[in-house]
Amino acid sequence: MALQIETDVLVIGGGLAGCWAAIAAAEAGADVILADKGYCGTSGVTATAGPNHWWVPPDAEKRTQAVRDRNNRALGLADPRWMARIIDTTWRTLPTLADYYQHSITDGGVPHYQSLRGPEYLRALRRYAEVRGVRILDHSPALELLLHADGAVAGARGLRRQEGPPTGRDWTVRAAGVVVATGGCAFLSKLLGSRNNTGDGHLMAAEAGARLSGMEFSTYHTVAERHSTQTRSAPYAFADYFDAEGREIDTGADPDVTLPIARALLAGPVYATLARMPADLRAILPQIQPAILLPFQRQGIDPFTQRFAITLHGEGTVRGTGGLRLTDEDCQTDVPGLYAAGDAATRELIAGAVSGGGAQNSAWALSSGTWAGQAVVRLARVRGRRAREVAEATGGAGLRPAGTPDAADLNGQLAEGVRAEMLPYDKILFRRAPVLTRSLDTLDGLWRVARDHLTPGADATSRVRAREAAALVACARWTTATALLRTESRGLHRREDAAALDPGQAHRLLSGGLDRVWVTPDATAASAQVA
Amino acid sequence: MIELILADRCTDCDTCVQVCPTNVFDARPGGPPVIARQEDCQTCFLCELYCQSDALYVAPNCDEPVAVDAGAIVASGLLGQFRRDSGWHEWAGQSPNLHWRMGELFARGRKPVAAPTP
């Protein structure tokens, strides 16, 4: 039998942002459901990482300086007010985790709040949420949003993939508001922890009427051992890189080695060694990040004395900045009652055209989640749950084929089609108009297949994969169309055929649409940036 | 990707079935779980971290399945290492969490910037 729940707040996604959203809502006294595709505690890219948070004490001068430094690097697309807000919310909120996370007492004798181990952080957030009364639905991917007749969000539907018949047990949650915290879209690259990050929330929100922003800023890459997912970048600060002939690759003074390494990888295999890491740091590396050395040890590689093959994994919008556009300070999307938090939302507000990296993005996830969770509680108090009103399902591709259902397994075919356009370095890091145009044509073709023929499938796994495939195609189209329209290079977006920054394009680009993808300059953002 | 569930260590607690973020395992009545969807494994090692009997082995290769010799892996001492280094469960307090020193890696690893040539 299907699971039917009425609640105040529904949070979709149980990573960093989703957990903080659920905790904030529960703290404010609301009934909260948190539904995660996987397991809240291991799901999402933070659980496998070691997030640092943007951490500036409440000293007016220091905070002004911190915001000014980052705003100067944001290439005109960030908003200093949002930066100041996340610094403040992070400073006040992160220490509340102390009952559930054993913060290190550093040499100075003070708790070190800002930098945490991912698995322990997410385990702590789960406990915190449970103690506050959040009801967590694990292995319960959302498939679509529900809308009221007036256009406000009414809830969501999904399935519990480990329960019920082979197709899973369906769930429906009716809520006063919904927080989408489904993470960025990593396009099924092998980025550590990103398998679930297929842009499901982007698709669901777009079907409900939401717009996106900044999808062209999606080119961040991270080094890993060749066959490994271990994209923990810290030890690679000591890396030297070599080509197949043993010649050292000049990566320049910039700590970001993406472009020279990508060029070298396009020409042939690339090798690295961490020989420059001093002995004292080698000795404590397992206590800093216990998973970092596992791939080496399990292959009998000594990364400190040997050269090993490496690769670059694309991060899509994870450490890119694009995502759902926000319309107010509560992180509401274009859809009334639908909020976006963490990597599912655009991070242009805090990072502009460059990556928010670790520290800014973690502070953003915590803060945007907290604000969105609190906002839905206020909404619930004003408007009620509206759970008895008729609501309409909004899901299309991968749920309800518009044409003849195709029994063939299209999920894998569509996912591979997206990977072929979104992962090759020459297409993503060295963008050119003719290649982008061809990619968009290909992706439009994949969308027609997804829309017309993609069917949910006969078991829980293929029901989820069908929606993932549709979401991947949708995100790839918004990304590619936006990259095509931005005829300049700015931050993470690089065009080989327009290498300079064009002062006339210092505006954000909105995108959206399903059958017809559109891209347009964001007029409202441009004026806000001047402030 | 996940390669091994060691039946003689597994206590059938099904924790891995629950905590795997990508739903790789299926529980099985009266026996250890099975690796049902290996292709979905994201090689995050988190199942090993949660497995208190050290009965799981994730091979570091995320691109394709690899043949592993269970006997050699048991003998290698690799099983349970992630848990030990992380100080989880019975290892609490025995492996300090030095994550706060992460910044040192970035700071000390940065290459000295060469002085500009006149």
JSON list of C-alpha atoms in Angstrom, two decimals, chain A residues 317-523:
[
{"chain": "A", "resi": 317, "resn": "THR", "atom": "CA", "xyz": [27.42, 22.03, -11.18]},
{"chain": "A", "resi": 318, "resn": "VAL", "atom": "CA", "xyz": [28.70, 20.53, -7.89]},
{"chain": "A", "resi": 319, "resn": "ARG", "atom": "CA", "xyz": [31.65, 22.86, -7.51]},
{"chain": "A", "resi": 320, "resn": "GLY", "atom": "CA", "xyz": [30.39, 24.85, -10.42]},
{"chain": "A", "resi": 321, "resn": "THR", "atom": "CA", "xyz": [27.96, 27.57, -9.48]},
{"chain": "A", "resi": 322, "resn": "GLY", "atom": "CA", "xyz": [24.82, 27.01, -11.56]},
{"chain": "A", "resi": 323, "resn": "GLY", "atom": "CA", "xyz": [21.49, 25.87, -10.21]},
{"chain": "A", "resi": 324, "resn": "LEU", "atom": "CA", "xyz": [17.92, 26.86, -9.45]},
{"chain": "A", "resi": 325, "resn": "ARG", "atom": "CA", "xyz": [17.35, 30.60, -9.50]},
{"chain": "A", "resi": 326, "resn": "LEU", "atom": "CA", "xyz": [16.29, 32.17, -6.22]},
{"chain": "A", "resi": 327, "resn": "THR", "atom": "CA", "xyz": [13.77, 35.00, -6.02]},
{"chain": "A", "resi": 328, "resn": "ASP", "atom": "CA", "xyz": [14.05, 36.13, -2.41]},
{"chain": "A", "resi": 329, "resn": "GLU", "atom": "CA", "xyz": [16.20, 36.02, 0.70]},
{"chain": "A", "resi": 330, "resn": "ASP", "atom": "CA", "xyz": [14.43, 32.85, 1.88]},
{"chain": "A", "resi": 331, "resn": "CYS", "atom": "CA", "xyz": [15.79, 30.94, -1.15]},
{"chain": "A", "resi": 332, "resn": "GLN", "atom": "CA", "xyz": [12.40, 30.60, -2.80]},
{"chain": "A", "resi": 333, "resn": "THR", "atom": "CA", "xyz": [12.43, 29.59, -6.45]},
{"chain": "A", "resi": 334, "resn": "ASP", "atom": "CA", "xyz": [10.09, 30.92, -9.13]},
{"chain": "A", "resi": 335, "resn": "VAL", "atom": "CA", "xyz": [7.51, 28.41, -7.85]},
{"chain": "A", "resi": 336, "resn": "PRO", "atom": "CA", "xyz": [5.65, 29.67, -4.75]},
{"chain": "A", "resi": 337, "resn": "GLY", "atom": "CA", "xyz": [6.42, 27.45, -1.76]},
{"chain": "A", "resi": 338, "resn": "LEU", "atom": "CA", "xyz": [9.31, 25.71, -3.51]},
{"chain": "A", "resi": 339, "resn": "TYR", "atom": "CA", "xyz": [12.72, 26.53, -2.06]},
{"chain": "A", "resi": 340, "resn": "ALA", "atom": "CA", "xyz": [16.19, 25.48, -3.20]},
{"chain": "A", "resi": 341, "resn": "ALA", "atom": "CA", "xyz": [19.19, 24.97, -0.92]},
{"chain": "A", "resi": 342, "resn": "GLY", "atom": "CA", "xyz": [22.81, 23.93, -1.26]},
{"chain": "A", "resi": 343, "resn": "ASP", "atom": "CA", "xyz": [24.23, 22.89, -4.61]},
{"chain": "A", "resi": 344, "resn": "ALA", "atom": "CA", "xyz": [20.76, 22.53, -6.15]},
{"chain": "A", "resi": 345, "resn": "ALA", "atom": "CA", "xyz": [20.52, 26.33, -6.04]},
{"chain": "A", "resi": 346, "resn": "THR", "atom": "CA", "xyz": [22.64, 28.79, -7.97]},
{"chain": "A", "resi": 347, "resn": "ARG", "atom": "CA", "xyz": [25.69, 29.88, -6.01]},
{"chain": "A", "resi": 348, "resn": "GLU", "atom": "CA", "xyz": [26.37, 32.89, -8.20]},
{"chain": "A", "resi": 349, "resn": "LEU", "atom": "CA", "xyz": [25.01, 34.98, -5.32]},
{"chain": "A", "resi": 350, "resn": "ILE", "atom": "CA", "xyz": [28.03, 34.10, -3.18]},
{"chain": "A", "resi": 351, "resn": "ALA", "atom": "CA", "xyz": [30.66, 33.00, -5.71]},
{"chain": "A", "resi": 352, "resn": "GLY", "atom": "CA", "xyz": [29.78, 34.74, -8.96]},
{"chain": "A", "resi": 353, "resn": "ALA", "atom": "CA", "xyz": [31.44, 33.23, -12.01]},
{"chain": "A", "resi": 354, "resn": "VAL", "atom": "CA", "xyz": [34.07, 31.30, -10.05]},
{"chain": "A", "resi": 355, "resn": "SER", "atom": "CA", "xyz": [33.79, 28.19, -7.94]},
{"chain": "A", "resi": 356, "resn": "GLY", "atom": "CA", "xyz": [32.62, 28.51, -4.36]},
{"chain": "A", "resi": 357, "resn": "GLY", "atom": "CA", "xyz": [35.14, 25.76, -3.69]},
{"chain": "A", "resi": 358, "resn": "GLY", "atom": "CA", "xyz": [34.73, 24.03, -0.40]},
{"chain": "A", "resi": 359, "resn": "ALA", "atom": "CA", "xyz": [34.46, 26.70, 2.25]},
{"chain": "A", "resi": 360, "resn": "GLN", "atom": "CA", "xyz": [31.98, 29.05, 0.60]},
{"chain": "A", "resi": 361, "resn": "ASN", "atom": "CA", "xyz": [29.80, 26.23, -0.71]},
{"chain": "A", "resi": 362, "resn": "SER", "atom": "CA", "xyz": [29.57, 24.54, 2.70]},
{"chain": "A", "resi": 363, "resn": "ALA", "atom": "CA", "xyz": [28.64, 27.82, 4.34]},
{"chain": "A", "resi": 364, "resn": "TRP", "atom": "CA", "xyz": [26.08, 28.27, 1.59]},
{"chain": "A", "resi": 365, "resn": "ALA", "atom": "CA", "xyz": [24.60, 24.80, 2.05]},
{"chain": "A", "resi": 366, "resn": "LEU", "atom": "CA", "xyz": [24.25, 25.32, 5.78]},
{"chain": "A", "resi": 367, "resn": "SER", "atom": "CA", "xyz": [22.83, 28.83, 5.44]},
{"chain": "A", "resi": 368, "resn": "SER", "atom": "CA", "xyz": [20.52, 28.37, 2.47]},
{"chain": "A", "resi": 369, "resn": "GLY", "atom": "CA", "xyz": [19.19, 25.18, 4.06]},
{"chain": "A", "resi": 370, "resn": "THR", "atom": "CA", "xyz": [18.59, 26.94, 7.38]},
{"chain": "A", "resi": 371, "resn": "TRP", "atom": "CA", "xyz": [16.79, 29.88, 5.75]},
{"chain": "A", "resi": 372, "resn": "ALA", "atom": "CA", "xyz": [14.67, 27.69, 3.48]},
{"chain": "A", "resi": 373, "resn": "GLY", "atom": "CA", "xyz": [13.66, 25.40, 6.35]},
{"chain": "A", "resi": 374, "resn": "GLN", "atom": "CA", "xyz": [12.63, 28.36, 8.49]},
{"chain": "A", "resi": 375, "resn": "ALA", "atom": "CA", "xyz": [10.75, 29.97, 5.59]},
{"chain": "A", "resi": 376, "resn": "VAL", "atom": "CA", "xyz": [8.60, 26.91, 4.98]},
{"chain": "A", "resi": 377, "resn": "VAL", "atom": "CA", "xyz": [7.65, 26.84, 8.65]},
{"chain": "A", "resi": 378, "resn": "ARG", "atom": "CA", "xyz": [6.45, 30.45, 8.37]},
{"chain": "A", "resi": 379, "resn": "LEU", "atom": "CA", "xyz": [4.56, 29.54, 5.22]},
{"chain": "A", "resi": 380, "resn": "ALA", "atom": "CA", "xyz": [2.91, 26.62, 6.99]},
{"chain": "A", "resi": 381, "resn": "ARG", "atom": "CA", "xyz": [1.75, 28.92, 9.79]},
{"chain": "A", "resi": 382, "resn": "VAL", "atom": "CA", "xyz": [0.28, 31.46, 7.38]},
{"chain": "A", "resi": 383, "resn": "ARG", "atom": "CA", "xyz": [-1.28, 29.21, 4.75]},
{"chain": "A", "resi": 384, "resn": "GLY", "atom": "CA", "xyz": [-1.59, 25.83, 6.43]},
{"chain": "A", "resi": 385, "resn": "ARG", "atom": "CA", "xyz": [-0.79, 22.51, 4.82]},
{"chain": "A", "resi": 386, "resn": "ARG", "atom": "CA", "xyz": [-3.60, 22.72, 2.22]},
{"chain": "A", "resi": 387, "resn": "ALA", "atom": "CA", "xyz": [-3.40, 18.94, 2.21]},
{"chain": "A", "resi": 388, "resn": "ARG", "atom": "CA", "xyz": [-7.03, 18.34, 1.25]},
{"chain": "A", "resi": 389, "resn": "GLU", "atom": "CA", "xyz": [-6.96, 20.55, -1.83]},
{"chain": "A", "resi": 390, "resn": "VAL", "atom": "CA", "xyz": [-6.63, 18.93, -5.22]},
{"chain": "A", "resi": 391, "resn": "ALA", "atom": "CA", "xyz": [-3.05, 18.84, -6.44]},
{"chain": "A", "resi": 392, "resn": "GLU", "atom": "CA", "xyz": [-1.70, 18.04, -9.85]},
{"chain": "A", "resi": 393, "resn": "ALA", "atom": "CA", "xyz": [1.30, 15.86, -10.72]},
{"chain": "A", "resi": 394, "resn": "THR", "atom": "CA", "xyz": [3.90, 17.63, -12.85]},
{"chain": "A", "resi": 395, "resn": "GLY", "atom": "CA", "xyz": [6.35, 14.90, -13.90]},
{"chain": "A", "resi": 396, "resn": "GLY", "atom": "CA", "xyz": [6.91, 14.24, -17.59]},
{"chain": "A", "resi": 397, "resn": "ALA", "atom": "CA", "xyz": [9.92, 12.58, -19.18]},
{"chain": "A", "resi": 398, "resn": "GLY", "atom": "CA", "xyz": [10.79, 9.26, -17.62]},
{"chain": "A", "resi": 399, "resn": "LEU", "atom": "CA", "xyz": [7.44, 9.03, -15.87]},
{"chain": "A", "resi": 400, "resn": "ARG", "atom": "CA", "xyz": [4.75, 9.56, -18.49]},
{"chain": "A", "resi": 401, "resn": "PRO", "atom": "CA", "xyz": [5.98, 9.11, -22.05]},
{"chain": "A", "resi": 402, "resn": "ALA", "atom": "CA", "xyz": [4.34, 11.55, -24.46]},
{"chain": "A", "resi": 403, "resn": "GLY", "atom": "CA", "xyz": [4.58, 9.07, -27.35]},
{"chain": "A", "resi": 404, "resn": "THR", "atom": "CA", "xyz": [4.91, 5.33, -27.78]},
{"chain": "A", "resi": 405, "resn": "PRO", "atom": "CA", "xyz": [6.61, 3.73, -24.80]},
{"chain": "A", "resi": 406, "resn": "ASP", "atom": "CA", "xyz": [9.77, 1.95, -25.82]},
{"chain": "A", "resi": 407, "resn": "ALA", "atom": "CA", "xyz": [10.44, -1.30, -24.04]},
{"chain": "A", "resi": 408, "resn": "ALA", "atom": "CA", "xyz": [14.16, -1.08, -24.80]},
{"chain": "A", "resi": 409, "resn": "ASP", "atom": "CA", "xyz": [16.39, -0.05, -21.91]},
{"chain": "A", "resi": 410, "resn": "LEU", "atom": "CA", "xyz": [16.82, 3.60, -22.82]},
{"chain": "A", "resi": 411, "resn": "ASN", "atom": "CA", "xyz": [18.17, 4.67, -19.40]},
{"chain": "A", "resi": 412, "resn": "GLY", "atom": "CA", "xyz": [21.72, 3.56, -20.07]},
{"chain": "A", "resi": 413, "resn": "GLN", "atom": "CA", "xyz": [21.65, 4.83, -23.65]},
{"chain": "A", "resi": 414, "resn": "LEU", "atom": "CA", "xyz": [20.54, 8.31, -22.57]},
{"chain": "A", "resi": 415, "resn": "ALA", "atom": "CA", "xyz": [22.99, 8.48, -19.69]},
{"chain": "A", "resi": 416, "resn": "GLU", "atom": "CA", "xyz": [25.88, 7.50, -21.94]},
{"chain": "A", "resi": 417, "resn": "GLY", "atom": "CA", "xyz": [24.73, 10.04, -24.52]},
{"chain": "A", "resi": 418, "resn": "VAL", "atom": "CA", "xyz": [24.88, 12.78, -21.89]},
{"chain": "A", "resi": 419, "resn": "ARG", "atom": "CA", "xyz": [28.28, 11.63, -20.63]},
{"chain": "A", "resi": 420, "resn": "ALA", "atom": "CA", "xyz": [29.65, 11.78, -24.17]},
{"chain": "A", "resi": 421, "resn": "GLU", "atom": "CA", "xyz": [28.71, 15.49, -24.40]},
{"chain": "A", "resi": 422, "resn": "MET", "atom": "CA", "xyz": [29.36, 16.62, -20.82]},
{"chain": "A", "resi": 423, "resn": "LEU", "atom": "CA", "xyz": [32.55, 14.86, -19.76]},
{"chain": "A", "resi": 424, "resn": "PRO", "atom": "CA", "xyz": [35.20, 15.08, -22.53]},
{"chain": "A", "resi": 425, "resn": "TYR", "atom": "CA", "xyz": [37.68, 17.81, -21.58]},
{"chain": "A", "resi": 426, "resn": "ASP", "atom": "CA", "xyz": [37.82, 19.26, -25.08]},
{"chain": "A", "resi": 427, "resn": "LYS", "atom": "CA", "xyz": [34.05, 19.85, -25.08]},
{"chain": "A", "resi": 428, "resn": "ILE", "atom": "CA", "xyz": [33.75, 21.27, -21.56]},
{"chain": "A", "resi": 429, "resn": "LEU", "atom": "CA", "xyz": [37.01, 23.05, -20.74]},
{"chain": "A", "resi": 430, "resn": "PHE", "atom": "CA", "xyz": [37.79, 24.34, -24.21]},
{"chain": "A", "resi": 431, "resn": "ARG", "atom": "CA", "xyz": [34.35, 25.34, -25.42]},
{"chain": "A", "resi": 432, "resn": "ARG", "atom": "CA", "xyz": [33.76, 26.48, -29.01]},
{"chain": "A", "resi": 433, "resn": "ALA", "atom": "CA", "xyz": [30.53, 27.50, -30.72]},
{"chain": "A", "resi": 434, "resn": "PRO", "atom": "CA", "xyz": [30.44, 24.78, -33.42]},
{"chain": "A", "resi": 435, "resn": "VAL", "atom": "CA", "xyz": [31.05, 22.02, -30.89]},
{"chain": "A", "resi": 436, "resn": "LEU", "atom": "CA", "xyz": [28.50, 23.45, -28.46]},
{"chain": "A", "resi": 437, "resn": "THR", "atom": "CA", "xyz": [25.96, 23.67, -31.28]},
{"chain": "A", "resi": 438, "resn": "ARG", "atom": "CA", "xyz": [26.51, 20.04, -32.24]},
{"chain": "A", "resi": 439, "resn": "SER", "atom": "CA", "xyz": [26.26, 18.98, -28.58]},
{"chain": "A", "resi": 440, "resn": "LEU", "atom": "CA", "xyz": [23.00, 20.84, -28.19]},
{"chain": "A", "resi": 441, "resn": "ASP", "atom": "CA", "xyz": [21.58, 19.18, -31.32]},
{"chain": "A", "resi": 442, "resn": "THR", "atom": "CA", "xyz": [22.55, 15.77, -29.96]},
{"chain": "A", "resi": 443, "resn": "LEU", "atom": "CA", "xyz": [21.10, 16.55, -26.54]},
{"chain": "A", "resi": 444, "resn": "ASP", "atom": "CA", "xyz": [17.87, 17.88, -28.05]},
{"chain": "A", "resi": 445, "resn": "GLY", "atom": "CA", "xyz": [17.57, 14.54, -29.84]},
{"chain": "A", "resi": 446, "resn": "LEU", "atom": "CA", "xyz": [18.11, 12.70, -26.56]},
{"chain": "A", "resi": 447, "resn": "TRP", "atom": "CA", "xyz": [15.42, 14.83, -24.95]},
{"chain": "A", "resi": 448, "resn": "ARG", "atom": "CA", "xyz": [12.88, 13.90, -27.62]},
{"chain": "A", "resi": 449, "resn": "VAL", "atom": "CA", "xyz": [13.64, 10.23, -26.97]},
{"chain": "A", "resi": 450, "resn": "ALA", "atom": "CA", "xyz": [13.32, 10.75, -23.22]},
{"chain": "A", "resi": 451, "resn": "ARG", "atom": "CA", "xyz": [10.11, 12.73, -23.51]},
{"chain": "A", "resi": 452, "resn": "ASP", "atom": "CA", "xyz": [8.39, 10.44, -25.98]},
{"chain": "A", "resi": 453, "resn": "HIS", "atom": "CA", "xyz": [9.65, 6.94, -25.25]},
{"chain": "A", "resi": 454, "resn": "LEU", "atom": "CA", "xyz": [11.40, 6.68, -21.89]},
{"chain": "A", "resi": 455, "resn": "THR", "atom": "CA", "xyz": [9.31, 4.46, -19.59]},
{"chain": "A", "resi": 456, "resn": "PRO", "atom": "CA", "xyz": [9.53, 3.98, -15.84]},
{"chain": "A", "resi": 457, "resn": "GLY", "atom": "CA", "xyz": [10.40, 0.30, -16.09]},
{"chain": "A", "resi": 458, "resn": "ALA", "atom": "CA", "xyz": [9.25, -2.73, -14.16]},
{"chain": "A", "resi": 459, "resn": "ASP", "atom": "CA", "xyz": [11.36, -2.46, -11.02]},
{"chain": "A", "resi": 460, "resn": "ALA", "atom": "CA", "xyz": [12.27, 0.20, -8.48]},
{"chain": "A", "resi": 461, "resn": "THR", "atom": "CA", "xyz": [15.79, 0.62, -9.83]},
{"chain": "A", "resi": 462, "resn": "SER", "atom": "CA", "xyz": [14.72, 1.30, -13.39]},
{"chain": "A", "resi": 463, "resn": "ARG", "atom": "CA", "xyz": [11.95, 3.67, -12.25]},
{"chain": "A", "resi": 464, "resn": "VAL", "atom": "CA", "xyz": [14.61, 5.76, -10.52]},
{"chain": "A", "resi": 465, "resn": "ARG", "atom": "CA", "xyz": [17.06, 5.47, -13.41]},
{"chain": "A", "resi": 466, "resn": "ALA", "atom": "CA", "xyz": [14.48, 6.64, -15.93]},
{"chain": "A", "resi": 467, "resn": "ARG", "atom": "CA", "xyz": [13.97, 9.88, -14.03]},
{"chain": "A", "resi": 468, "resn": "GLU", "atom": "CA", "xyz": [17.71, 10.25, -13.54]},
{"chain": "A", "resi": 469, "resn": "ALA", "atom": "CA", "xyz": [18.25, 9.85, -17.28]},
{"chain": "A", "resi": 470, "resn": "ALA", "atom": "CA", "xyz": [15.65, 12.52, -18.06]},
{"chain": "A", "resi": 471, "resn": "ALA", "atom": "CA", "xyz": [17.20, 14.86, -15.46]},
{"chain": "A", "resi": 472, "resn": "LEU", "atom": "CA", "xyz": [20.70, 14.37, -16.86]},
{"chain": "A", "resi": 473, "resn": "VAL", "atom": "CA", "xyz": [19.53, 15.24, -20.35]},
{"chain": "A", "resi": 474, "resn": "ALA", "atom": "CA", "xyz": [17.66, 18.32, -19.11]},
{"chain": "A", "resi": 475, "resn": "CYS", "atom": "CA", "xyz": [20.63, 19.63, -17.10]},
{"chain": "A", "resi": 476, "resn": "ALA", "atom": "CA", "xyz": [22.99, 19.00, -20.00]},
{"chain": "A", "resi": 477, "resn": "ARG", "atom": "CA", "xyz": [20.78, 21.03, -22.33]},
{"chain": "A", "resi": 478, "resn": "TRP", "atom": "CA", "xyz": [20.50, 24.03, -19.98]},
{"chain": "A", "resi": 479, "resn": "THR", "atom": "CA", "xyz": [24.26, 23.91, -19.45]},
{"chain": "A", "resi": 480, "resn": "THR", "atom": "CA", "xyz": [25.15, 23.68, -23.13]},
{"chain": "A", "resi": 481, "resn": "ALA", "atom": "CA", "xyz": [22.63, 26.27, -24.31]},
{"chain": "A", "resi": 482, "resn": "THR", "atom": "CA", "xyz": [23.85, 28.74, -21.71]},
{"chain": "A", "resi": 483, "resn": "ALA", "atom": "CA", "xyz": [27.51, 28.10, -22.57]},
{"chain": "A", "resi": 484, "resn": "LEU", "atom": "CA", "xyz": [26.66, 28.78, -26.20]},
{"chain": "A", "resi": 485, "resn": "LEU", "atom": "CA", "xyz": [25.00, 32.12, -25.47]},
{"chain": "A", "resi": 486, "resn": "ARG", "atom": "CA", "xyz": [27.81, 33.44, -23.24]},
{"chain": "A", "resi": 487, "resn": "THR", "atom": "CA", "xyz": [30.19, 34.51, -26.01]},
{"chain": "A", "resi": 488, "resn": "GLU", "atom": "CA", "xyz": [33.07, 35.40, -23.73]},
{"chain": "A", "resi": 489, "resn": "SER", "atom": "CA", "xyz": [35.28, 33.76, -21.11]},
{"chain": "A", "resi": 490, "resn": "ARG", "atom": "CA", "xyz": [34.42, 34.51, -17.49]},
{"chain": "A", "resi": 491, "resn": "GLY", "atom": "CA", "xyz": [35.59, 32.49, -14.49]},
{"chain": "A", "resi": 492, "resn": "LEU", "atom": "CA", "xyz": [34.64, 28.84, -14.83]},
{"chain": "A", "resi": 493, "resn": "HIS", "atom": "CA", "xyz": [33.20, 29.41, -18.30]},
{"chain": "A", "resi": 494, "resn": "ARG", "atom": "CA", "xyz": [35.96, 29.36, -20.92]},
{"chain": "A", "resi": 495, "resn": "ARG", "atom": "CA", "xyz": [35.45, 29.80, -24.63]},
{"chain": "A", "resi": 496, "resn": "GLU", "atom": "CA", "xyz": [38.34, 29.02, -26.97]},
{"chain": "A", "resi": 497, "resn": "ASP", "atom": "CA", "xyz": [36.64, 31.17, -29.60]},
{"chain": "A", "resi": 498, "resn": "ALA", "atom": "CA", "xyz": [36.04, 34.10, -27.19]},
{"chain": "A", "resi": 499, "resn": "ALA", "atom": "CA", "xyz": [38.97, 34.03, -24.82]},
{"chain": "A", "resi": 500, "resn": "ALA", "atom": "CA", "xyz": [38.53, 37.51, -23.31]},
{"chain": "A", "resi": 501, "resn": "LEU", "atom": "CA", "xyz": [36.15, 38.76, -20.68]},
{"chain": "A", "resi": 502, "resn": "ASP", "atom": "CA", "xyz": [33.53, 41.02, -22.23]},
{"chain": "A", "resi": 503, "resn": "PRO", "atom": "CA", "xyz": [32.47, 43.85, -19.87]},
{"chain": "A", "resi": 504, "resn": "GLY", "atom": "CA", "xyz": [29.18, 43.96, -21.78]},
{"chain": "A", "resi": 505, "resn": "GLN", "atom": "CA", "xyz": [28.27, 40.47, -20.49]},
{"chain": "A", "resi": 506, "resn": "ALA", "atom": "CA", "xyz": [28.61, 41.15, -16.76]},
{"chain": "A", "resi": 507, "resn": "HIS", "atom": "CA", "xyz": [25.17, 39.70, -16.08]},
{"chain": "A", "resi": 508, "resn": "ARG", "atom": "CA", "xyz": [23.81, 36.36, -15.03]},
{"chain": "A", "resi": 509, "resn": "LEU", "atom": "CA", "xyz": [22.16, 34.10, -17.58]},
{"chain": "A", "resi": 510, "resn": "LEU", "atom": "CA", "xyz": [18.86, 32.47, -16.79]},
{"chain": "A", "resi": 511, "resn": "SER", "atom": "CA", "xyz": [17.79, 29.27, -18.48]},
{"chain": "A", "resi": 512, "resn": "GLY", "atom": "CA", "xyz": [14.90, 26.87, -18.44]},
{"chain": "A", "resi": 513, "resn": "GLY", "atom": "CA", "xyz": [12.35, 25.09, -20.55]},
{"chain": "A", "resi": 514, "resn": "LEU", "atom": "CA", "xyz": [11.89, 21.43, -21.31]},
{"chain": "A", "resi": 515, "resn": "ASP", "atom": "CA", "xyz": [10.61, 20.94, -24.84]},
{"chain": "A", "resi": 516, "resn": "ARG", "atom": "CA", "xyz": [12.19, 24.21, -25.87]},
{"chain": "A", "resi": 517, "resn": "VAL", "atom": "CA", "xyz": [15.25, 25.29, -23.92]},
{"chain": "A", "resi": 518, "resn": "TRP", "atom": "CA", "xyz": [15.69, 29.06, -23.59]},
{"chain": "A", "resi": 519, "resn": "VAL", "atom": "CA", "xyz": [18.44, 31.30, -22.22]},
{"chain": "A", "resi": 520, "resn": "THR", "atom": "CA", "xyz": [18.10, 34.99, -21.37]},
{"chain": "A", "resi": 521, "resn": "PRO", "atom": "CA", "xyz": [20.08, 37.65, -19.46]},
{"chain": "A", "resi": 522, "resn": "ASP", "atom": "CA", "xyz": [18.87, 38.21, -15.91]},
{"chain": "A", "resi": 523, "resn": "ALA", "atom": "CA", "xyz": [17.92, 41.89, -15.87]}
]
